[in-house]
């Protein structure tokens, strides 16, 4: 992609700030990006196009026929005619490179989508390998997802710890009544308790389980287990949702506060 028009547009932003309302800036920049993305081929590229080579390039990348339509529209706009026959022959040859089981597995393993371009190139073998790659992606994705949830819960707990430590040291927010202050502290304390006792243990278990099932899945792949291609990782919907502090939470917090005072 040629970034020059976008860079020129960004350079003009100081002037545009005076002429264009702020609420329209985003639309203006987005339009620039969209127009850039549509500029598939330049005048010079259309004038010297090797349509067989371009078709081969697009086919080897698994591009759909919409890419051909974009090239055709761009060159027609510049006054040039696309050689459809040469492009189609090149694309067909390029698809031989794209539509292999090894490539299908790689695409699936990375979680990429398949656009149905291999119908004339051993698509059954392609789809079988693609499904196995997607299956591995689902197992690795489960590990990533549970790790992300665990990190999020631990990060939130750390934030609450810092806030509570500040309030335990005697800090008070200006403008809050004593009742409002105590309610706010209780809410922070109860959420931290929920994270400590419910959410974090849940996601720790889920993450360990996901790691173990990924290891087991890889072992099955290594021995060529016939079940490969029909498996799915266990899903973890999450712990029971946090619903706010209870009377029990209030009593437990008071006991914790009094206990800490007794040790100081």
PDB file of C-alpha atoms in Angstrom:
ATOM      1  CA  UNK A   1       0.000   0.000   0.000  1.00  0.00           C
ATOM      2  CA  UNK A   2       1.199   3.497  -0.843  1.00  0.00           C
ATOM      3  CA  UNK A   3       1.047   5.496   2.406  1.00  0.00           C
ATOM      4  CA  UNK A   4       1.868   8.854   0.847  1.00  0.00           C
ATOM      5  CA  UNK A   5      -1.749  10.122   0.562  1.00  0.00           C
ATOM      6  CA  UNK A   6      -2.426   9.131   4.160  1.00  0.00           C
ATOM      7  CA  UNK A   7       0.731  10.854   5.379  1.00  0.00           C
ATOM      8  CA  UNK A   8      -0.198  13.985   3.442  1.00  0.00           C
ATOM      9  CA  UNK A   9      -3.631  13.876   5.028  1.00  0.00           C
ATOM     10  CA  UNK A  10      -2.144  13.600   8.497  1.00  0.00           C
ATOM     11  CA  UNK A  11       0.184  16.491   7.745  1.00  0.00           C
ATOM     12  CA  UNK A  12      -2.843  18.667   6.967  1.00  0.00           C
ATOM     13  CA  UNK A  13      -4.595  17.873  10.248  1.00  0.00           C
ATOM     14  CA  UNK A  14      -3.521  21.120  11.966  1.00  0.00           C
ATOM     15  CA  UNK A  15      -5.268  23.099   9.203  1.00  0.00           C
ATOM     16  CA  UNK A  16      -8.243  20.751   9.112  1.00  0.00           C
ATOM     17  CA  UNK A  17      -8.818  21.284  12.820  1.00  0.00           C
ATOM     18  CA  UNK A  18      -9.947  24.812  12.006  1.00  0.00           C
ATOM     19  CA  UNK A  19     -12.075  23.839   9.006  1.00  0.00           C
ATOM     20  CA  UNK A  20     -13.572  20.473   9.971  1.00  0.00           C
ATOM     21  CA  UNK A  21     -15.628  19.813  13.112  1.00  0.00           C
ATOM     22  CA  UNK A  22     -13.955  17.383  15.482  1.00  0.00           C
ATOM     23  CA  UNK A  23     -16.775  14.858  15.194  1.00  0.00           C
ATOM     24  CA  UNK A  24     -16.037  14.556  11.452  1.00  0.00           C
ATOM     25  CA  UNK A  25     -12.288  13.904  11.773  1.00  0.00           C
ATOM     26  CA  UNK A  26     -12.672  10.193  12.202  1.00  0.00           C
ATOM     27  CA  UNK A  27     -14.883   9.916   9.120  1.00  0.00           C
ATOM     28  CA  UNK A  28     -12.365  11.915   7.094  1.00  0.00           C
ATOM     29  CA  UNK A  29      -9.395   9.748   8.106  1.00  0.00           C
ATOM     30  CA  UNK A  30     -11.375   6.522   7.635  1.00  0.00           C
ATOM     31  CA  UNK A  31     -12.369   7.606   4.136  1.00  0.00           C
ATOM     32  CA  UNK A  32      -8.716   8.224   3.289  1.00  0.00           C
ATOM     33  CA  UNK A  33      -7.811   4.724   4.467  1.00  0.00           C
ATOM     34  CA  UNK A  34     -10.643   3.095   2.528  1.00  0.00           C
ATOM     35  CA  UNK A  35      -9.728   4.911  -0.672  1.00  0.00           C
ATOM     36  CA  UNK A  36      -6.119   3.870  -0.216  1.00  0.00           C
ATOM     37  CA  UNK A  37      -7.146   0.258   0.218  1.00  0.00           C
ATOM     38  CA  UNK A  38      -9.131   0.375  -3.034  1.00  0.00           C
ATOM     39  CA  UNK A  39      -6.155   1.634  -5.057  1.00  0.00           C
ATOM     40  CA  UNK A  40      -5.117  -1.926  -6.033  1.00  0.00           C
ATOM     41  CA  UNK A  41      -2.968  -0.971  -9.020  1.00  0.00           C
ATOM     42  CA  UNK A  42      -1.387   2.266 -10.204  1.00  0.00           C
ATOM     43  CA  UNK A  43      -1.279   3.587 -13.779  1.00  0.00           C
ATOM     44  CA  UNK A  44       2.281   2.332 -14.255  1.00  0.00           C
ATOM     45  CA  UNK A  45       1.432  -1.088 -12.846  1.00  0.00           C
ATOM     46  CA  UNK A  46      -1.520  -1.439 -15.200  1.00  0.00           C
ATOM     47  CA  UNK A  47       0.556  -0.327 -18.194  1.00  0.00           C
ATOM     48  CA  UNK A  48       3.252  -2.956 -17.567  1.00  0.00           C
ATOM     49  CA  UNK A  49       1.140  -5.683 -15.976  1.00  0.00           C
ATOM     50  CA  UNK A  50       2.122  -9.305 -16.435  1.00  0.00           C
ATOM     51  CA  UNK A  51      -1.358 -10.684 -15.921  1.00  0.00           C
ATOM     52  CA  UNK A  52      -0.269 -14.304 -15.744  1.00  0.00           C
ATOM     53  CA  UNK A  53       2.261 -13.443 -13.010  1.00  0.00           C
ATOM     54  CA  UNK A  54      -0.313 -11.382 -11.112  1.00  0.00           C
ATOM     55  CA  UNK A  55      -2.813 -14.244 -11.315  1.00  0.00           C
ATOM     56  CA  UNK A  56      -0.169 -16.657 -10.060  1.00  0.00           C
ATOM     57  CA  UNK A  57       0.668 -14.310  -7.185  1.00  0.00           C
ATOM     58  CA  UNK A  58      -2.964 -13.974  -6.164  1.00  0.00           C
ATOM     59  CA  UNK A  59      -3.627 -17.690  -6.519  1.00  0.00           C
ATOM     60  CA  UNK A  60      -0.596 -18.655  -4.444  1.00  0.00           C
ATOM     61  CA  UNK A  61      -1.948 -16.389  -1.681  1.00  0.00           C
ATOM     62  CA  UNK A  62      -5.428 -17.912  -1.835  1.00  0.00           C
ATOM     63  CA  UNK A  63      -7.043 -14.697  -3.050  1.00  0.00           C
ATOM     64  CA  UNK A  64     -10.657 -14.898  -4.154  1.00  0.00           C
ATOM     65  CA  UNK A  65     -11.914 -13.593  -7.490  1.00  0.00           C
ATOM     66  CA  UNK A  66     -12.776 -10.322  -5.774  1.00  0.00           C
ATOM     67  CA  UNK A  67      -9.058  -9.502  -6.011  1.00  0.00           C
ATOM     68  CA  UNK A  68      -9.271  -9.922  -9.795  1.00  0.00           C
ATOM     69  CA  UNK A  69     -12.313  -7.649  -9.855  1.00  0.00           C
ATOM     70  CA  UNK A  70     -10.395  -4.994  -7.894  1.00  0.00           C
ATOM     71  CA  UNK A  71      -7.474  -5.179 -10.295  1.00  0.00           C
ATOM     72  CA  UNK A  72      -9.810  -5.008 -13.294  1.00  0.00           C
ATOM     73  CA  UNK A  73     -11.668  -1.992 -11.900  1.00  0.00           C
ATOM     74  CA  UNK A  74      -8.452  -0.139 -11.077  1.00  0.00           C
ATOM     75  CA  UNK A  75      -6.929  -0.677 -14.524  1.00  0.00           C
ATOM     76  CA  UNK A  76     -10.183   0.119 -16.324  1.00  0.00           C
ATOM     77  CA  UNK A  77     -10.219   3.415 -14.444  1.00  0.00           C
ATOM     78  CA  UNK A  78      -6.696   4.076 -15.726  1.00  0.00           C
ATOM     79  CA  UNK A  79      -7.673   3.199 -19.310  1.00  0.00           C
ATOM     80  CA  UNK A  80      -6.187  -0.309 -19.482  1.00  0.00           C
ATOM     81  CA  UNK A  81      -7.825  -3.686 -20.106  1.00  0.00           C
ATOM     82  CA  UNK A  82      -7.159  -6.708 -17.943  1.00  0.00           C
ATOM     83  CA  UNK A  83      -6.077  -9.876 -19.744  1.00  0.00           C
ATOM     84  CA  UNK A  84      -8.547 -12.158 -18.029  1.00  0.00           C
ATOM     85  CA  UNK A  85      -7.376 -15.324 -19.775  1.00  0.00           C
ATOM     86  CA  UNK A  86      -3.751 -14.863 -18.730  1.00  0.00           C
ATOM     87  CA  UNK A  87      -4.771 -13.895 -15.220  1.00  0.00           C
ATOM     88  CA  UNK A  88      -7.045 -16.940 -14.851  1.00  0.00           C
ATOM     89  CA  UNK A  89      -4.337 -19.319 -16.093  1.00  0.00           C
ATOM     90  CA  UNK A  90      -1.829 -17.807 -13.672  1.00  0.00           C
ATOM     91  CA  UNK A  91      -4.268 -17.905 -10.776  1.00  0.00           C
ATOM     92  CA  UNK A  92      -5.056 -21.559 -11.480  1.00  0.00           C
ATOM     93  CA  UNK A  93      -1.351 -22.403 -11.381  1.00  0.00           C
ATOM     94  CA  UNK A  94      -0.881 -20.362  -8.208  1.00  0.00           C
ATOM     95  CA  UNK A  95      -3.685 -22.201  -6.476  1.00  0.00           C
ATOM     96  CA  UNK A  96      -1.725 -25.430  -6.934  1.00  0.00           C
ATOM     97  CA  UNK A  97       0.823 -23.918  -4.561  1.00  0.00           C
ATOM     98  CA  UNK A  98      -1.813 -22.661  -2.107  1.00  0.00           C
ATOM     99  CA  UNK A  99      -4.134 -25.673  -2.041  1.00  0.00           C
ATOM    100  CA  UNK A 100      -1.785 -28.182  -0.402  1.00  0.00           C
ATOM    101  CA  UNK A 101      -2.458 -30.090   2.825  1.00  0.00           C
ATOM    102  CA  UNK A 102       0.644 -28.612   4.471  1.00  0.00           C
ATOM    103  CA  UNK A 103      -0.481 -25.077   3.710  1.00  0.00           C
ATOM    104  CA  UNK A 104      -4.029 -25.888   4.776  1.00  0.00           C
ATOM    105  CA  UNK A 105      -2.794 -27.144   8.143  1.00  0.00           C
ATOM    106  CA  UNK A 106      -0.661 -24.022   8.588  1.00  0.00           C
ATOM    107  CA  UNK A 107      -3.603 -21.757   7.786  1.00  0.00           C
ATOM    108  CA  UNK A 108      -5.861 -23.598  10.210  1.00  0.00           C
ATOM    109  CA  UNK A 109      -3.213 -23.686  12.935  1.00  0.00           C
ATOM    110  CA  UNK A 110      -2.974 -19.891  12.776  1.00  0.00           C
ATOM    111  CA  UNK A 111      -6.741 -19.497  12.998  1.00  0.00           C
ATOM    112  CA  UNK A 112      -7.087 -18.074   9.511  1.00  0.00           C
ATOM    113  CA  UNK A 113     -10.272 -18.469   7.509  1.00  0.00           C
ATOM    114  CA  UNK A 114     -10.613 -20.439   4.269  1.00  0.00           C
ATOM    115  CA  UNK A 115     -12.423 -18.741   1.410  1.00  0.00           C
ATOM    116  CA  UNK A 116     -13.353 -21.784  -0.666  1.00  0.00           C
ATOM    117  CA  UNK A 117     -10.829 -21.218  -3.465  1.00  0.00           C
ATOM    118  CA  UNK A 118      -9.621 -24.836  -3.733  1.00  0.00           C
ATOM    119  CA  UNK A 119     -12.722 -26.412  -5.251  1.00  0.00           C
ATOM    120  CA  UNK A 120     -10.733 -27.530  -8.315  1.00  0.00           C
ATOM    121  CA  UNK A 121      -7.557 -28.413  -6.407  1.00  0.00           C
ATOM    122  CA  UNK A 122      -8.103 -31.487  -4.196  1.00  0.00           C
ATOM    123  CA  UNK A 123     -10.319 -29.581  -1.809  1.00  0.00           C
ATOM    124  CA  UNK A 124     -11.219 -32.682   0.231  1.00  0.00           C
ATOM    125  CA  UNK A 125      -7.580 -33.211   1.248  1.00  0.00           C
ATOM    126  CA  UNK A 126      -7.199 -29.474   1.829  1.00  0.00           C
ATOM    127  CA  UNK A 127     -10.237 -29.314   4.098  1.00  0.00           C
ATOM    128  CA  UNK A 128      -9.166 -32.373   6.085  1.00  0.00           C
ATOM    129  CA  UNK A 129      -5.777 -30.815   6.839  1.00  0.00           C
ATOM    130  CA  UNK A 130      -7.359 -27.419   7.457  1.00  0.00           C
ATOM    131  CA  UNK A 131      -9.761 -28.906  10.011  1.00  0.00           C
ATOM    132  CA  UNK A 132      -6.883 -30.552  11.865  1.00  0.00           C
ATOM    133  CA  UNK A 133      -5.018 -27.255  11.909  1.00  0.00           C
ATOM    134  CA  UNK A 134      -8.076 -25.453  13.216  1.00  0.00           C
ATOM    135  CA  UNK A 135      -8.417 -28.118  15.863  1.00  0.00           C
ATOM    136  CA  UNK A 136      -4.895 -27.422  17.129  1.00  0.00           C
ATOM    137  CA  UNK A 137      -5.697 -23.716  17.037  1.00  0.00           C
ATOM    138  CA  UNK A 138      -8.724 -24.307  19.275  1.00  0.00           C
ATOM    139  CA  UNK A 139      -6.542 -26.090  21.863  1.00  0.00           C
ATOM    140  CA  UNK A 140      -3.821 -23.437  21.831  1.00  0.00           C
ATOM    141  CA  UNK A 141      -6.522 -20.760  21.895  1.00  0.00           C
ATOM    142  CA  UNK A 142      -7.992 -22.287  25.051  1.00  0.00           C
ATOM    143  CA  UNK A 143      -4.613 -21.921  26.771  1.00  0.00           C
ATOM    144  CA  UNK A 144      -4.305 -18.319  25.635  1.00  0.00           C
ATOM    145  CA  UNK A 145      -7.865 -17.458  26.674  1.00  0.00           C
ATOM    146  CA  UNK A 146      -7.567 -18.890  30.183  1.00  0.00           C
ATOM    147  CA  UNK A 147      -4.192 -17.204  30.679  1.00  0.00           C
ATOM    148  CA  UNK A 148      -5.733 -13.892  29.639  1.00  0.00           C
ATOM    149  CA  UNK A 149      -8.627 -14.321  32.074  1.00  0.00           C
ATOM    150  CA  UNK A 150      -6.226 -15.218  34.881  1.00  0.00           C
ATOM    151  CA  UNK A 151      -4.015 -12.230  34.145  1.00  0.00           C
ATOM    152  CA  UNK A 152      -7.043  -9.945  34.123  1.00  0.00           C
ATOM    153  CA  UNK A 153      -8.314 -11.240  37.477  1.00  0.00           C
ATOM    154  CA  UNK A 154      -4.885 -10.968  39.086  1.00  0.00           C
ATOM    155  CA  UNK A 155      -4.388  -7.469  37.720  1.00  0.00           C
ATOM    156  CA  UNK A 156      -7.749  -6.350  39.107  1.00  0.00           C
ATOM    157  CA  UNK A 157      -6.910  -7.903  42.482  1.00  0.00           C
ATOM    158  CA  UNK A 158      -3.636  -5.957  42.575  1.00  0.00           C
ATOM    159  CA  UNK A 159      -5.490  -2.724  41.828  1.00  0.00           C
ATOM    160  CA  UNK A 160      -7.926  -3.413  44.662  1.00  0.00           C
ATOM    161  CA  UNK A 161      -5.081  -4.301  47.028  1.00  0.00           C
ATOM    162  CA  UNK A 162      -3.462  -0.946  46.350  1.00  0.00           C
ATOM    163  CA  UNK A 163      -6.703   0.941  46.913  1.00  0.00           C
ATOM    164  CA  UNK A 164      -7.517  -0.897  50.121  1.00  0.00           C
ATOM    165  CA  UNK A 165      -4.019  -0.416  51.504  1.00  0.00           C
ATOM    166  CA  UNK A 166      -4.445   3.297  50.931  1.00  0.00           C
ATOM    167  CA  UNK A 167      -7.737   3.361  52.800  1.00  0.00           C
ATOM    168  CA  UNK A 168      -6.411   1.134  55.611  1.00  0.00           C
ATOM    169  CA  UNK A 169      -3.684   3.744  56.169  1.00  0.00           C
ATOM    170  CA  UNK A 170      -6.337   6.376  56.910  1.00  0.00           C
ATOM    171  CA  UNK A 171      -6.932   8.016  53.528  1.00  0.00           C
ATOM    172  CA  UNK A 172     -10.405   9.487  52.993  1.00  0.00           C
ATOM    173  CA  UNK A 173     -11.983  10.740  49.763  1.00  0.00           C
ATOM    174  CA  UNK A 174     -13.167  14.318  50.129  1.00  0.00           C
ATOM    175  CA  UNK A 175     -16.903  14.829  49.793  1.00  0.00           C
ATOM    176  CA  UNK A 176     -17.926  11.384  51.019  1.00  0.00           C
ATOM    177  CA  UNK A 177     -19.893  10.875  54.174  1.00  0.00           C
ATOM    178  CA  UNK A 178     -18.723   8.235  56.642  1.00  0.00           C
ATOM    179  CA  UNK A 179     -21.455   5.898  55.445  1.00  0.00           C
ATOM    180  CA  UNK A 180     -20.521   6.419  51.789  1.00  0.00           C
ATOM    181  CA  UNK A 181     -16.851   5.875  52.589  1.00  0.00           C
ATOM    182  CA  UNK A 182     -17.538   2.651  54.479  1.00  0.00           C
ATOM    183  CA  UNK A 183     -19.807   1.369  51.715  1.00  0.00           C
ATOM    184  CA  UNK A 184     -17.174   2.051  49.085  1.00  0.00           C
ATOM    185  CA  UNK A 185     -14.465   0.292  51.112  1.00  0.00           C
ATOM    186  CA  UNK A 186     -16.755  -2.693  51.664  1.00  0.00           C
ATOM    187  CA  UNK A 187     -17.420  -2.948  47.936  1.00  0.00           C
ATOM    188  CA  UNK A 188     -13.689  -2.928  47.194  1.00  0.00           C
ATOM    189  CA  UNK A 189     -13.013  -5.494  49.919  1.00  0.00           C
ATOM    190  CA  UNK A 190     -15.804  -7.819  48.782  1.00  0.00           C
ATOM    191  CA  UNK A 191     -14.697  -7.719  45.150  1.00  0.00           C
ATOM    192  CA  UNK A 192     -11.122  -8.500  46.157  1.00  0.00           C
ATOM    193  CA  UNK A 193     -12.382 -11.422  48.260  1.00  0.00           C
ATOM    194  CA  UNK A 194     -14.362 -12.698  45.272  1.00  0.00           C
ATOM    195  CA  UNK A 195     -11.295 -12.500  43.061  1.00  0.00           C
ATOM    196  CA  UNK A 196      -9.061 -14.147  45.666  1.00  0.00           C
ATOM    197  CA  UNK A 197     -11.434 -16.957  46.614  1.00  0.00           C
ATOM    198  CA  UNK A 198     -13.428 -17.543  43.434  1.00  0.00           C
ATOM    199  CA  UNK A 199     -12.206 -16.033  40.186  1.00  0.00           C
ATOM    200  CA  UNK A 200      -8.438 -16.476  40.500  1.00  0.00           C
ATOM    201  CA  UNK A 201      -8.568 -20.121  41.694  1.00  0.00           C
ATOM    202  CA  UNK A 202     -11.086 -20.872  38.943  1.00  0.00           C
ATOM    203  CA  UNK A 203      -8.884 -19.453  36.176  1.00  0.00           C
ATOM    204  CA  UNK A 204      -5.751 -21.010  37.657  1.00  0.00           C
ATOM    205  CA  UNK A 205      -7.396 -24.412  37.423  1.00  0.00           C
ATOM    206  CA  UNK A 206      -8.766 -23.663  33.952  1.00  0.00           C
ATOM    207  CA  UNK A 207      -5.343 -22.590  32.707  1.00  0.00           C
ATOM    208  CA  UNK A 208      -3.599 -25.673  34.108  1.00  0.00           C
ATOM    209  CA  UNK A 209      -6.285 -27.911  32.629  1.00  0.00           C
ATOM    210  CA  UNK A 210      -5.992 -26.203  29.223  1.00  0.00           C
ATOM    211  CA  UNK A 211      -2.231 -26.638  29.224  1.00  0.00           C
ATOM    212  CA  UNK A 212      -2.568 -30.315  30.088  1.00  0.00           C
ATOM    213  CA  UNK A 213      -5.192 -30.976  27.409  1.00  0.00           C
ATOM    214  CA  UNK A 214      -3.012 -29.205  24.823  1.00  0.00           C
ATOM    215  CA  UNK A 215      -0.081 -31.435  25.779  1.00  0.00           C
ATOM    216  CA  UNK A 216      -2.300 -34.515  25.512  1.00  0.00           C
ATOM    217  CA  UNK A 217      -3.586 -33.357  22.136  1.00  0.00           C
ATOM    218  CA  UNK A 218      -0.053 -32.858  20.792  1.00  0.00           C
ATOM    219  CA  UNK A 219       0.831 -36.363  21.990  1.00  0.00           C
ATOM    220  CA  UNK A 220      -2.171 -37.739  20.088  1.00  0.00           C
ATOM    221  CA  UNK A 221      -1.041 -35.912  16.955  1.00  0.00           C
ATOM    222  CA  UNK A 222       2.458 -37.375  17.271  1.00  0.00           C
ATOM    223  CA  UNK A 223       1.139 -40.948  17.317  1.00  0.00           C
ATOM    224  CA  UNK A 224      -1.440 -40.327  14.599  1.00  0.00           C
ATOM    225  CA  UNK A 225      -4.462 -40.973  16.802  1.00  0.00           C
ATOM    226  CA  UNK A 226      -7.509 -41.495  14.521  1.00  0.00           C
ATOM    227  CA  UNK A 227      -9.589 -39.203  16.741  1.00  0.00           C
ATOM    228  CA  UNK A 228      -7.618 -36.199  15.498  1.00  0.00           C
ATOM    229  CA  UNK A 229      -9.933 -33.957  13.544  1.00  0.00           C
ATOM    230  CA  UNK A 230     -12.961 -34.641  15.735  1.00  0.00           C
ATOM    231  CA  UNK A 231     -11.837 -33.163  19.061  1.00  0.00           C
ATOM    232  CA  UNK A 232     -12.629 -29.960  20.889  1.00  0.00           C
ATOM    233  CA  UNK A 233     -11.030 -28.491  24.028  1.00  0.00           C
ATOM    234  CA  UNK A 234     -13.026 -28.132  27.201  1.00  0.00           C
ATOM    235  CA  UNK A 235     -14.583 -24.707  27.493  1.00  0.00           C
ATOM    236  CA  UNK A 236     -14.569 -22.709  30.724  1.00  0.00           C
ATOM    237  CA  UNK A 237     -17.484 -20.259  30.939  1.00  0.00           C
ATOM    238  CA  UNK A 238     -16.096 -18.600  34.054  1.00  0.00           C
ATOM    239  CA  UNK A 239     -16.889 -18.596  37.770  1.00  0.00           C
ATOM    240  CA  UNK A 240     -20.183 -17.482  39.232  1.00  0.00           C
ATOM    241  CA  UNK A 241     -20.622 -13.783  38.567  1.00  0.00           C
ATOM    242  CA  UNK A 242     -19.786 -11.298  41.285  1.00  0.00           C
ATOM    243  CA  UNK A 243     -23.010  -9.750  42.621  1.00  0.00           C
ATOM    244  CA  UNK A 244     -21.718  -7.270  45.169  1.00  0.00           C
ATOM    245  CA  UNK A 245     -21.066  -7.363  48.911  1.00  0.00           C
ATOM    246  CA  UNK A 246     -23.250  -9.324  51.283  1.00  0.00           C
ATOM    247  CA  UNK A 247     -23.917  -9.067  54.996  1.00  0.00           C
ATOM    248  CA  UNK A 248     -21.452 -11.902  55.483  1.00  0.00           C
ATOM    249  CA  UNK A 249     -18.831  -9.880  53.625  1.00  0.00           C
ATOM    250  CA  UNK A 250     -19.435  -6.916  55.931  1.00  0.00           C
ATOM    251  CA  UNK A 251     -18.961  -9.076  59.028  1.00  0.00           C
ATOM    252  CA  UNK A 252     -15.819 -10.692  57.635  1.00  0.00           C
ATOM    253  CA  UNK A 253     -14.325  -7.340  56.707  1.00  0.00           C
ATOM    254  CA  UNK A 254     -14.929  -5.982  60.201  1.00  0.00           C
ATOM    255  CA  UNK A 255     -13.284  -9.036  61.727  1.00  0.00           C
ATOM    256  CA  UNK A 256     -10.283  -8.541  59.445  1.00  0.00           C
ATOM    257  CA  UNK A 257     -10.031  -4.863  60.362  1.00  0.00           C
ATOM    258  CA  UNK A 258     -10.258  -5.531  64.101  1.00  0.00           C
ATOM    259  CA  UNK A 259      -7.775  -8.386  63.815  1.00  0.00           C
ATOM    260  CA  UNK A 260      -5.256  -6.147  62.070  1.00  0.00           C
ATOM    261  CA  UNK A 261      -5.723  -3.471  64.735  1.00  0.00           C
ATOM    262  CA  UNK A 262      -5.028  -6.026  67.420  1.00  0.00           C
ATOM    263  CA  UNK A 263      -1.724  -7.027  65.841  1.00  0.00           C
ATOM    264  CA  UNK A 264      -0.458  -3.449  65.491  1.00  0.00           C
TER     265      UNK A 264
END
